[in-house]
Amino acid sequence: MIEVSKKCIGCAKCVPVCPFAAINMIDKKAVMNEACTLCGACVQVCPVQAITITREEASAKDFSGYKGVWVYVELTETGDKAQKKIKPVTFELLSAGRRLADELGEDLCAVLLTDKNHNYEKDLGAYGADKVYMVEHDELFEYNTDVFSTVIVGLVNRHKPSSMLYGATIQGRDLAPRVASTLYVGLTADCTALAIKDGLLLQSRPAFGGNIMADILAPNSRPQMSTVRPNVMKMAEPVLGRTALVVREPAKLDKSLRRVKVLERKIAHDAGAVKIENANIVVSGGRGMKTKEKFKQLEELSKLLGGVVGASRAAVDLGFKEKTHQVGQSGTTVSPKLYLSFGISGAVQHIVGMKASDVIIAVNKDPNAPIFNVAKYGIVGDAHEIVPKLIEALKKK
Ligand code: FAD
Ligand code: SF4
Ligand code: SF4
């Protein structure tokens, strides 16, 4: 329920920010009509805090009308400034979402906010989406917390999905909590597995420093919302030619909703370098590499293989490699075609960041090292003997 108190001074600042034309000024007071989706945008701009939204106790609600698994589509810039492309994490989430939607017997829907559609529905459909809820508007030319969260909250209130998934990226980690707090629902961050249990979304994520896996259910709120890091869910093979139904959604967006303006962009990393999360081959080392000099051999091996160097947290803490190369729970999640591990024990916090790799080869001198539990090929031996031999063999080739 939305209410305007006596504090209202009739300034009308709330009128243009409402994306749903739900506010009329009557007798110098704001009055909301039935188009209101409780998105909360007007609450943010009211200078005298005259607007309050009271949300129903979730447990008292009937959730039978909440249907559909939604995936937030994240777009990223390409060399061509005019055309953004869909981030791979979106396809990973659609692949996982397809499984969930099939089990529930519900639609899988992609939610796309953009200034211009570039036939995105083709790729979204190929990766499993039945429908694309698309909002096309000039104000959606770049991500903005206020604008994007307002639009998503409006869509959720209108269509009532049962679950919604976001990538645990910089954007997803900003957007999902804002949407969750506006809707007054829960959010499970950094899920490593998603399943259906008794019709509910079973969200699994590491807890207590990664030492246990917590299974989280949200029986008293809808949508059930999760973020999932890139490279955690396996991307399905696209079905070419399968497109999704586009449902165009209107949105009236006013500039005054945008409280943050981007004045300048600076790229902080080397644009030419392959980022560890996108690498096909990762050559990782741990404390067992012993010194920074010995760790450098992995750089040579990685270069010969055309890969990128990864590191355990212990190796990073010892200064063998920069933090940007750390693989694991508090580093980056990777899923290369080949993951080579040298002198890494295989602590759970490391494993969660690389277990989705296609082929894992581990070298460790301890036959009981846990890394061997996830490795396809395990070599019990001394990394300091094996790495130089591998380099030599590759150089000969
Ligand atoms: P160790 O566990 O010390 O293992 C070294 C291994 O090298 C041993 O198995 C040993 O047998 C082997 N070895 C020694 N000499 C040789 C040799 N000559 N040849 C071959 N093998 C040899 N860790 C991460 O990696 N990433 C994370 O993101 C991360 N996040 C964390 C978050 C939290 C909240 C916490 C509490 C911990 C986190 N950790 C993380 C730390 C993690 O628990 C482990 O401490 C860390 O992964 C250990 O790194 P390691 O395997 O290199 O070292
Ligand atoms: Fe409009 Fe949202 Fe305010 Fe409702 S809560 S009146 S939809 S801005
Ligand atoms: Fe009233 Fe606040 Fe709207 Fe101004 S912004 S008209 S004070 S409710």
PDB file of N, CA and C and ligand atoms in Angstrom, residues 4 8-14 25 30 46-48 50-51, ligand 3:
ATOM      1  N   VAL A   4       0.290   8.974   0.951  1.00  0.00           N
ATOM      2  CA  VAL A   4       0.929  10.292   0.978  1.00  0.00           C
ATOM      3  C   VAL A   4       0.416  11.004   2.227  1.00  0.00           C
ATOM      4  N   CYS A   8       2.994  16.380   2.602  1.00  0.00           N
ATOM      5  CA  CYS A   8       3.109  16.719   1.170  1.00  0.00           C
ATOM      6  C   CYS A   8       2.954  18.233   0.965  1.00  0.00           C
ATOM      7  N   ILE A   9       3.948  18.833   0.281  1.00  0.00           N
ATOM      8  CA  ILE A   9       3.918  20.283   0.073  1.00  0.00           C
ATOM      9  C   ILE A   9       3.478  20.629  -1.356  1.00  0.00           C
ATOM     10  N   GLY A  10       3.101  19.601  -2.104  1.00  0.00           N
ATOM     11  CA  GLY A  10       2.589  19.829  -3.461  1.00  0.00           C
ATOM     12  C   GLY A  10       3.641  20.247  -4.466  1.00  0.00           C
ATOM     13  N   CYS A  11       4.904  19.856  -4.245  1.00  0.00           N
ATOM     14  CA  CYS A  11       5.986  20.295  -5.141  1.00  0.00           C
ATOM     15  C   CYS A  11       5.947  19.596  -6.496  1.00  0.00           C
ATOM     16  N   ALA A  12       5.265  18.475  -6.579  1.00  0.00           N
ATOM     17  CA  ALA A  12       5.099  17.701  -7.822  1.00  0.00           C
ATOM     18  C   ALA A  12       6.382  17.048  -8.331  1.00  0.00           C
ATOM     19  N   LYS A  13       7.421  16.988  -7.494  1.00  0.00           N
ATOM     20  CA  LYS A  13       8.678  16.365  -7.934  1.00  0.00           C
ATOM     21  C   LYS A  13       8.495  14.867  -8.199  1.00  0.00           C
ATOM     22  N   CYS A  14       7.527  14.282  -7.527  1.00  0.00           N
ATOM     23  CA  CYS A  14       7.318  12.838  -7.689  1.00  0.00           C
ATOM     24  C   CYS A  14       6.654  12.493  -9.029  1.00  0.00           C
ATOM     25  N   MET A  25      -1.642  15.184  -9.501  1.00  0.00           N
ATOM     26  CA  MET A  25      -1.677  16.240  -8.486  1.00  0.00           C
ATOM     27  C   MET A  25      -3.127  16.696  -8.353  1.00  0.00           C
ATOM     28  N   ALA A  30      -0.179  15.043  -3.941  1.00  0.00           N
ATOM     29  CA  ALA A  30       0.045  13.887  -4.815  1.00  0.00           C
ATOM     30  C   ALA A  30      -0.934  12.776  -4.462  1.00  0.00           C
ATOM     31  N   CYS A  46      11.010  12.437  -3.001  1.00  0.00           N
ATOM     32  CA  CYS A  46      10.180  13.355  -2.214  1.00  0.00           C
ATOM     33  C   CYS A  46      11.036  14.115  -1.191  1.00  0.00           C
ATOM     34  N   PRO A  47      11.077  15.440  -1.251  1.00  0.00           N
ATOM     35  CA  PRO A  47      11.976  16.194  -0.368  1.00  0.00           C
ATOM     36  C   PRO A  47      11.532  16.207   1.097  1.00  0.00           C
ATOM     37  N   VAL A  48      10.264  15.857   1.356  1.00  0.00           N
ATOM     38  CA  VAL A  48       9.788  15.933   2.753  1.00  0.00           C
ATOM     39  C   VAL A  48       9.359  14.560   3.300  1.00  0.00           C
ATOM     40  N   ALA A  50       7.180  12.438   2.364  1.00  0.00           N
ATOM     41  CA  ALA A  50       5.727  12.360   2.566  1.00  0.00           C
ATOM     42  C   ALA A  50       5.137  11.024   2.091  1.00  0.00           C
ATOM     43  N   ILE A  51       5.929  10.260   1.331  1.00  0.00           N
ATOM     44  CA  ILE A  51       5.362   9.035   0.740  1.00  0.00           C
ATOM     45  C   ILE A  51       5.866   7.805   1.499  1.00  0.00           C
TER      46      ILE A  51
HETATM   47 FE1  SF4 B   3       4.118  15.767  -2.276  1.00  0.00          FE
HETATM   48 FE2  SF4 B   3       6.513  14.616  -2.014  1.00  0.00          FE
HETATM   49 FE3  SF4 B   3       5.179  14.412  -4.313  1.00  0.00          FE
HETATM   50 FE4  SF4 B   3       6.253  16.758  -3.599  1.00  0.00          FE
HETATM   51  S1  SF4 B   3       7.362  14.877  -4.066  1.00  0.00           S
HETATM   52  S2  SF4 B   3       4.188  16.391  -4.415  1.00  0.00           S
HETATM   53  S3  SF4 B   3       5.967  16.685  -1.379  1.00  0.00           S
HETATM   54  S4  SF4 B   3       4.535  13.610  -2.328  1.00  0.00           S
END
